Short mmCIF file of C-alpha atoms and ligand atoms in Angstrom, two decimals:
data_model
loop_
_atom_site.label_atom_id
_atom_site.label_comp_id
_atom_site.label_asym_id
_atom_site.label_seq_id
_atom_site.Cartn_x
_atom_site.Cartn_y
_atom_site.Cartn_z
CA UNK A 1 42.53 -22.57 -24.82
CA UNK A 2 42.57 -20.63 -21.50
CA UNK A 3 39.20 -19.13 -20.63
CA UNK A 4 38.92 -15.32 -20.37
CA UNK A 5 39.90 -13.98 -17.01
CA UNK A 6 37.12 -12.08 -15.15
CA UNK A 7 37.97 -9.81 -12.45
CA UNK A 8 35.45 -10.41 -9.65
CA UNK A 9 36.89 -7.62 -7.61
CA UNK A 10 36.49 -4.77 -9.94
CA UNK A 11 33.26 -2.98 -9.00
CA UNK A 12 32.86 -1.46 -12.39
CA UNK A 13 32.47 -4.53 -14.36
CA UNK A 14 29.09 -5.73 -14.46
CA UNK A 15 30.20 -9.27 -13.98
CA UNK A 16 31.26 -8.56 -10.49
CA UNK A 17 29.21 -11.12 -8.54
CA UNK A 18 28.09 -13.40 -11.38
CA UNK A 19 30.41 -16.08 -10.01
CA UNK A 20 28.31 -16.51 -6.84
CA UNK A 21 25.28 -16.38 -8.62
CA UNK A 22 25.89 -19.07 -11.03
CA UNK A 23 25.95 -21.48 -7.98
CA UNK A 24 22.94 -20.01 -6.24
CA UNK A 25 20.04 -22.52 -6.54
CA UNK A 26 17.39 -19.98 -5.39
CA UNK A 27 18.11 -17.21 -7.59
CA UNK A 28 15.03 -14.91 -8.41
CA UNK A 29 13.07 -15.97 -11.24
CA UNK A 30 10.09 -14.38 -12.79
CA UNK A 31 7.10 -14.46 -10.27
CA UNK A 32 3.55 -13.93 -10.17
CA UNK A 33 3.95 -12.18 -6.81
CA UNK A 34 1.84 -9.13 -5.99
CA UNK A 35 2.40 -7.10 -2.87
CA UNK A 36 0.94 -4.06 -1.19
CA UNK A 37 0.79 -2.54 2.21
CA UNK A 38 -0.78 0.11 4.18
CA UNK A 39 0.51 2.28 6.75
CA UNK A 40 -1.65 2.07 10.11
CA UNK A 41 -1.13 5.31 10.90
CA UNK A 42 -4.84 6.09 11.65
CA UNK A 43 -8.00 4.26 10.80
CA UNK A 44 -8.50 3.15 7.42
CA UNK A 45 -10.67 5.23 5.06
CA UNK A 46 -13.21 4.63 2.41
CA UNK A 47 -10.52 5.59 0.14
CA UNK A 48 -8.30 2.70 1.23
CA UNK A 49 -11.17 0.35 0.99
CA UNK A 50 -12.47 1.29 -2.70
CA UNK A 51 -8.97 2.26 -3.81
CA UNK A 52 -6.91 -0.72 -2.66
CA UNK A 53 -8.42 -3.41 -0.39
CA UNK A 54 -11.69 -4.02 -2.52
CA UNK A 55 -9.22 -4.77 -5.50
CA UNK A 56 -6.86 -6.89 -3.65
CA UNK A 57 -9.78 -9.35 -2.98
CA UNK A 58 -10.13 -9.93 -6.84
CA UNK A 59 -6.35 -9.88 -7.43
CA UNK A 60 -5.80 -12.92 -5.09
CA UNK A 61 -7.31 -15.24 -7.72
CA UNK A 62 -4.68 -14.38 -10.10
CA UNK A 63 -1.53 -13.63 -8.13
CA UNK A 64 0.37 -14.96 -5.14
CA UNK A 65 -0.35 -11.93 -2.77
CA UNK A 66 1.36 -10.50 0.04
CA UNK A 67 -0.52 -7.78 2.06
CA UNK A 68 0.75 -6.18 5.37
CA UNK A 69 0.52 -3.30 7.76
CA UNK A 70 3.71 -1.22 7.67
CA UNK A 71 4.03 -0.32 11.37
CA UNK A 72 7.68 0.43 10.90
CA UNK A 73 6.96 3.05 8.31
CA UNK A 74 4.20 4.54 10.62
CA UNK A 75 6.82 5.47 13.27
CA UNK A 76 8.72 7.85 10.77
CA UNK A 77 6.29 10.29 12.26
CA UNK A 78 5.27 10.37 16.18
CA UNK A 79 2.56 7.80 16.91
CA UNK A 80 0.74 7.14 20.13
CA UNK A 81 1.99 3.60 20.96
CA UNK A 82 -1.49 2.05 21.94
CA UNK A 83 -3.23 3.78 18.91
CA UNK A 84 -0.60 2.39 16.64
CA UNK A 85 -0.91 -1.20 17.98
CA UNK A 86 -4.68 -0.89 17.78
CA UNK A 87 -4.49 0.62 14.18
CA UNK A 88 -2.26 -2.23 13.04
CA UNK A 89 -4.57 -5.01 14.12
CA UNK A 90 -7.58 -3.29 12.96
CA UNK A 91 -5.87 -2.93 9.42
CA UNK A 92 -5.45 -6.54 9.39
CA UNK A 93 -8.76 -7.29 10.67
CA UNK A 94 -10.17 -4.97 7.87
CA UNK A 95 -8.22 -6.96 5.21
CA UNK A 96 -9.74 -10.12 6.30
CA UNK A 97 -13.24 -8.76 6.73
CA UNK A 98 -13.13 -7.24 3.37
CA UNK A 99 -12.56 -10.83 1.82
CA UNK A 100 -8.73 -11.16 1.66
CA UNK A 101 -8.48 -14.87 2.35
CA UNK A 102 -5.71 -15.68 4.63
CA UNK A 103 -5.36 -19.02 3.22
CA UNK A 104 -4.47 -17.91 -0.24
CA UNK A 105 -2.85 -14.53 0.52
CA UNK A 106 0.07 -13.85 3.00
CA UNK A 107 -1.28 -11.16 5.69
CA UNK A 108 1.16 -10.01 8.33
CA UNK A 109 2.68 -7.10 10.20
CA UNK A 110 5.87 -5.66 9.02
CA UNK A 111 7.74 -5.68 12.22
CA UNK A 112 7.01 -9.39 12.75
CA UNK A 113 9.37 -10.07 9.95
CA UNK A 114 12.95 -8.64 10.67
CA UNK A 115 14.15 -9.30 7.24
CA UNK A 116 12.68 -6.07 6.20
CA UNK A 117 14.92 -3.82 8.22
CA UNK A 118 17.96 -6.22 7.62
CA UNK A 119 17.48 -5.75 3.84
CA UNK A 120 16.76 -1.97 4.44
CA UNK A 121 20.13 -1.63 5.98
CA UNK A 122 21.80 -3.00 2.96
CA UNK A 123 20.00 -1.09 0.55
CA UNK A 124 20.78 2.09 2.37
CA UNK A 125 24.34 1.47 1.65
CA UNK A 126 23.41 1.51 -2.18
CA UNK A 127 21.09 4.42 -2.03
CA UNK A 128 22.19 8.01 -2.75
CA UNK A 129 21.42 10.94 -0.70
CA UNK A 130 20.56 12.95 -3.96
CA UNK A 131 17.90 10.42 -5.02
CA UNK A 132 16.22 10.20 -1.67
CA UNK A 133 16.26 14.11 -1.45
CA UNK A 134 14.14 14.12 -4.70
CA UNK A 135 11.42 12.25 -3.15
CA UNK A 136 8.45 14.40 -3.17
CA UNK A 137 6.72 12.73 -0.18
CA UNK A 138 9.96 13.37 1.75
CA UNK A 139 9.90 16.99 0.85
CA UNK A 140 6.19 17.39 1.88
CA UNK A 141 6.75 15.49 5.19
CA UNK A 142 10.05 17.04 6.08
CA UNK A 143 8.86 20.55 5.58
CA UNK A 144 5.98 19.74 8.41
CA UNK A 145 8.68 18.41 10.73
CA UNK A 146 10.24 21.51 11.94
CA UNK A 147 14.07 21.59 12.73
CA UNK A 148 14.41 18.04 13.72
CA UNK A 149 13.59 15.80 10.65
CA UNK A 150 13.75 12.14 11.66
CA UNK A 151 16.40 10.25 9.54
CA UNK A 152 13.67 7.62 9.19
CA UNK A 153 11.58 9.89 7.14
CA UNK A 154 14.38 10.37 4.73
CA UNK A 155 15.13 6.54 4.35
CA UNK A 156 11.55 5.73 4.22
CA UNK A 157 11.55 4.89 0.56
CA UNK A 158 14.58 2.41 1.19
CA UNK A 159 12.53 0.52 3.72
CA UNK A 160 9.61 0.31 1.05
CA UNK A 161 11.99 -1.02 -1.43
CA UNK A 162 13.18 -3.70 1.01
CA UNK A 163 9.50 -4.54 1.46
CA UNK A 164 8.95 -4.97 -2.20
CA UNK A 165 12.50 -6.69 -3.10
CA UNK A 166 12.14 -9.33 -0.22
CA UNK A 167 9.33 -11.08 -1.95
CA UNK A 168 10.46 -10.82 -5.48
CA UNK A 169 7.09 -8.79 -6.15
CA UNK A 170 6.39 -8.29 -9.92
CA UNK A 171 3.42 -6.08 -9.27
CA UNK A 172 2.94 -3.49 -6.76
CA UNK A 173 -0.61 -1.99 -6.67
CA UNK A 174 -0.12 1.66 -5.25
CA UNK A 175 -1.79 5.14 -5.75
CA UNK A 176 -0.17 8.04 -7.67
CA UNK A 177 1.71 9.36 -4.70
CA UNK A 178 3.75 6.22 -4.35
CA UNK A 179 4.68 5.74 -7.91
CA UNK A 180 7.98 7.57 -7.29
CA UNK A 181 9.05 5.03 -4.48
CA UNK A 182 8.61 2.13 -6.73
CA UNK A 183 10.42 3.92 -9.35
CA UNK A 184 13.36 4.41 -6.66
CA UNK A 185 12.81 0.49 -5.89
CA UNK A 186 13.35 -0.33 -9.52
CA UNK A 187 16.69 1.73 -9.67
CA UNK A 188 18.04 0.19 -6.53
CA UNK A 189 17.20 -3.32 -7.83
CA UNK A 190 18.71 -2.49 -11.08
CA UNK A 191 21.74 -1.10 -9.59
CA UNK A 192 22.48 -4.23 -7.38
CA UNK A 193 21.74 -6.54 -10.18
CA UNK A 194 24.34 -4.79 -12.49
CA UNK A 195 26.80 -5.13 -9.71
CA UNK A 196 26.01 -8.56 -8.67
CA UNK A 197 24.06 -10.45 -11.30
CA UNK A 198 20.63 -10.19 -12.86
CA UNK A 199 19.27 -12.89 -10.65
CA UNK A 200 19.55 -11.04 -7.53
CA UNK A 201 16.33 -8.82 -7.71
CA UNK A 202 13.21 -9.10 -9.61
CA UNK A 203 12.16 -5.56 -11.04
CA UNK A 204 8.87 -4.61 -9.83
CA UNK A 205 6.22 -2.60 -11.77
CA UNK A 206 3.53 -0.51 -10.44
CA UNK A 207 0.06 -1.98 -11.02
CA UNK A 208 -2.56 0.56 -11.96
CA UNK A 209 -5.93 -1.26 -11.68
CA UNK A 210 -8.33 0.03 -14.09
CA UNK A 211 -11.06 -0.47 -11.49
CA UNK A 212 -9.49 1.24 -8.57
CA UNK A 213 -11.51 3.98 -7.41
CA UNK A 214 -9.79 7.29 -6.51
CA UNK A 215 -12.06 8.71 -3.73
CA UNK A 216 -11.73 12.29 -3.00
CA UNK A 217 -12.18 14.33 0.18
CA UNK A 218 -15.85 15.07 0.93
CA UNK A 219 -14.97 18.61 2.00
CA UNK A 220 -12.30 19.30 -0.61
CA UNK A 221 -13.30 17.30 -3.59
CA UNK A 222 -10.29 18.14 -5.79
CA UNK A 223 -8.00 16.38 -3.09
CA UNK A 224 -7.66 12.74 -2.53
CA UNK A 225 -9.33 11.47 0.62
CA UNK A 226 -6.54 11.19 3.29
CA UNK A 227 -6.23 9.60 6.71
CA UNK A 228 -4.49 12.60 7.91
CA UNK A 229 -6.50 15.37 6.60
CA UNK A 230 -6.99 18.18 9.19
CA UNK A 231 -10.80 18.31 8.75
CA UNK A 232 -12.04 14.93 9.42
CA UNK A 233 -15.56 15.82 7.94
CA UNK A 234 -13.94 15.15 4.57
CA UNK A 235 -12.71 11.87 5.47
CA UNK A 236 -15.06 8.65 5.81
CA UNK A 237 -13.31 6.30 8.30
CA UNK A 238 -14.37 2.66 7.58
CA UNK A 239 -15.36 2.23 11.22
CA UNK A 240 -17.33 5.63 11.54
CA UNK A 241 -20.84 5.04 13.14
CA UNK A 242 -23.92 5.28 10.94
CA UNK A 243 -24.78 8.73 12.21
CA UNK A 244 -21.37 10.15 11.61
CA UNK A 245 -21.38 8.44 8.01
CA UNK A 246 -24.85 10.15 7.17
CA UNK A 247 -23.79 13.41 8.62
CA UNK A 248 -20.40 13.33 6.43
CA UNK A 249 -22.29 12.62 3.33
CA UNK A 250 -25.21 15.26 4.06
CA UNK A 251 -22.38 17.84 4.55
CA UNK A 252 -20.33 16.73 1.49
CA UNK A 253 -19.49 19.82 -0.57
CA UNK A 254 -20.89 19.92 -3.86
CA UNK A 255 -21.49 23.13 -5.95
CA UNK A 256 -24.17 26.05 -6.39
CA UNK A 257 -25.65 24.29 -9.40
CA UNK A 258 -28.41 21.73 -9.04
CA UNK A 259 -28.03 19.25 -12.03
CA UNK A 260 -26.56 15.83 -11.27
CA UNK A 261 -23.75 15.41 -13.95
CA UNK A 262 -20.61 13.38 -13.86
CA UNK A 263 -18.05 16.03 -14.51
CA UNK A 264 -14.88 15.92 -12.50
CA UNK A 265 -13.65 19.25 -13.65
CA UNK A 266 -16.91 21.41 -13.18
CA UNK A 267 -18.44 19.26 -10.47
CA UNK A 268 -15.82 17.48 -8.48
CA UNK A 269 -18.00 17.17 -5.46
CA UNK A 270 -20.83 15.51 -7.26
CA UNK A 271 -18.70 13.45 -9.38
CA UNK A 272 -17.02 12.14 -6.40
CA UNK A 273 -20.38 10.87 -4.89
CA UNK A 274 -21.31 9.21 -8.11
CA UNK A 275 -17.98 7.51 -8.37
CA UNK A 276 -18.25 6.18 -4.93
CA UNK A 277 -21.48 4.80 -5.73
CA UNK A 278 -20.11 3.36 -8.92
CA UNK A 279 -17.11 1.71 -7.11
CA UNK A 280 -19.40 0.08 -4.81
CA UNK A 281 -22.31 -1.12 -7.02
CA UNK A 282 -20.15 -1.79 -10.20
CA UNK A 283 -22.84 0.37 -12.05
CA UNK A 284 -21.19 2.96 -14.75
CA UNK A 285 -21.28 6.77 -13.71
CA UNK A 286 -23.34 7.28 -16.89
CA UNK A 287 -25.97 4.71 -15.64
CA UNK A 288 -25.94 6.52 -12.25
CA UNK A 289 -26.47 9.98 -13.50
CA UNK A 290 -29.30 8.61 -15.71
CA UNK A 291 -31.07 7.22 -12.61
CA UNK A 292 -30.84 10.69 -11.01
CA UNK A 293 -32.61 12.51 -13.84
CA UNK A 294 -34.75 15.27 -12.10
CA UNK A 295 -33.44 14.52 -8.68
CA UNK A 296 -31.67 16.77 -6.31
CA UNK A 297 -28.27 16.79 -4.65
CA UNK A 298 -29.79 15.88 -1.37
CA UNK A 299 -30.98 12.53 -2.85
CA UNK A 300 -27.56 11.77 -4.10
CA UNK A 301 -25.95 12.38 -1.00
CA UNK A 302 -28.31 10.45 1.13
CA UNK A 303 -28.44 7.58 -1.38
CA UNK A 304 -24.66 7.46 -1.48
CA UNK A 305 -24.51 7.29 2.36
CA UNK A 306 -27.01 4.43 2.31
CA UNK A 307 -25.00 2.54 -0.30
CA UNK A 308 -21.80 3.01 1.55
CA UNK A 309 -23.58 1.88 4.74
CA UNK A 310 -24.79 -1.30 3.22
CA UNK A 311 -21.16 -2.24 2.50
CA UNK A 312 -19.87 -0.92 5.66
CA UNK A 313 -22.36 -2.51 7.99
CA UNK A 314 -21.26 -6.16 7.49
CA UNK A 315 -17.52 -5.17 7.18
CA UNK A 316 -17.70 -3.23 10.63
CA UNK A 317 -19.34 -6.33 12.24
CA UNK A 318 -16.76 -8.74 11.02
CA UNK A 319 -13.96 -6.30 12.24
CA UNK A 320 -15.51 -5.81 15.69
CA UNK A 321 -15.84 -9.76 15.80
CA UNK A 322 -12.17 -10.29 14.78
CA UNK A 323 -10.89 -7.74 17.33
CA UNK A 324 -12.87 -9.20 20.09
CA UNK A 325 -12.24 -12.89 19.73
CA UNK A 326 -8.46 -12.03 19.21
CA UNK A 327 -7.32 -15.84 18.71
CA UNK A 328 -8.50 -15.92 15.07
CA UNK A 329 -6.69 -12.63 14.00
CA UNK A 330 -3.60 -13.77 16.11
CA UNK A 331 -3.42 -17.02 14.34
CA UNK A 332 -3.75 -15.39 10.98
CA UNK A 333 -0.94 -12.76 11.76
CA UNK A 334 1.53 -15.41 13.23
CA UNK A 335 0.92 -17.86 10.27
CA UNK A 336 1.17 -14.98 7.91
CA UNK A 337 4.57 -13.67 9.43
CA UNK A 338 5.93 -17.48 9.19
CA UNK A 339 4.96 -17.69 5.54
CA UNK A 340 6.34 -14.42 4.83
CA UNK A 341 9.77 -15.21 6.42
CA UNK A 342 10.26 -18.13 4.59
CA UNK A 343 10.38 -16.18 1.47
CA UNK A 344 12.09 -13.20 2.96
CA UNK A 345 14.85 -15.27 4.49
CA UNK A 346 15.67 -16.89 1.10
CA UNK A 347 16.01 -13.41 -0.62
CA UNK A 348 18.04 -12.02 2.21
CA UNK A 349 20.35 -14.99 2.07
CA UNK A 350 20.90 -14.37 -1.50
CA UNK A 351 21.68 -10.70 -0.88
CA UNK A 352 23.87 -11.68 2.03
CA UNK A 353 26.01 -14.05 -0.53
CA UNK A 354 26.14 -11.41 -3.17
CA UNK A 355 27.29 -8.47 -1.03
CA UNK A 356 30.14 -10.62 0.45
CA UNK A 357 28.80 -11.41 3.92
CA UNK A 358 30.11 -14.59 5.38
CA UNK A 359 26.86 -16.90 5.76
N1 LIG B 401 4.39 3.87 1.28
C1 LIG B 401 3.15 3.34 1.24
C2 LIG B 401 2.02 4.39 1.43
O1 LIG B 401 2.21 5.27 2.17
C3 LIG B 401 2.95 2.08 1.97
C4 LIG B 401 3.77 1.03 1.69
C5 LIG B 401 4.99 0.61 2.51
C6 LIG B 401 3.86 0.12 0.67
N2 LIG B 401 5.74 -0.37 1.88
C7 LIG B 401 5.07 -0.76 0.64
C8 LIG B 401 3.00 0.03 -0.35
C9 LIG B 401 5.40 -1.77 -0.15
C10 LIG B 401 3.33 -1.02 -1.44
C11 LIG B 401 4.23 -1.83 -1.27
O2 LIG B 401 0.96 3.99 0.87
#
């Protein structure tokens, strides 16, 4: 009996590239890779710490983690070069100071691993203008760019897809604002898998940690705390000094009532302070409210500042130490990039073979 003939040249058959995959030893298999990254566009905030980094520390027991600073994403809007360099190093130092273990997790700088942009180019060729145009972050950021919108802002999510797919990541802990980008990553991965075989890419999922805190702006408590807010009084930077931290909490916007209750709708400012305490002390908001019976907003503000300071003091000390004796941090970064490249190169080779590059 003659075997059925499959046309490998026909882009519309989903068997297009199956042939080359059958012979690929390193095809992607289900993994327990977790991967996340932060843009070093300015200093990191309490929101980054309580909403992301603090949780990464727990997750490294369960997953094979990759955490990095995305300096290439950062330049989609103009950066001061020296500030970017400094913020990149400080971000990595903060991960380590917060307890991310460089022995277990892979910590690195995105631009140290050239495979990110290499895969990004390929994915660009499979991304549609229409789908990139629908990204809400692009719409927001391009609206602020005036007439000259950098093309990098448009293809930003494709680079993020490359970040994720290179490491066969299964889980990606991100905030609400990045979900759409992970969704695009899934679509791209699926699109290439349909063309070239299911073993090309692992399809990632968003990981929404139940414990991840969403820290709100101290001045506009219905908005998420952001590195780039115009009024920095609402943003608590991890490296703020004690006086500034105390001042920002004392001036935190609450409401004209006096009773301390945990009600995000009616009392977003108060609820934010309670939740910050809760995220740090791992005490439930109900219990915190109970402890404040009969007390005033002033107590809540100052005590929240003190609790934050207790966590930030040792963190800041460790960050300063790592930044001063640069050798340890350097070693961590270089070693991290090497480990990352091993994985990234394997994936990129698989993709090169699939799309028809002569390797
Ligand atoms: N775009 C993300 C943000 O601004 C940062 C990011 C880049 C990222 N690459 C990533 C997050 C990969 C998770 C996975 O928050």
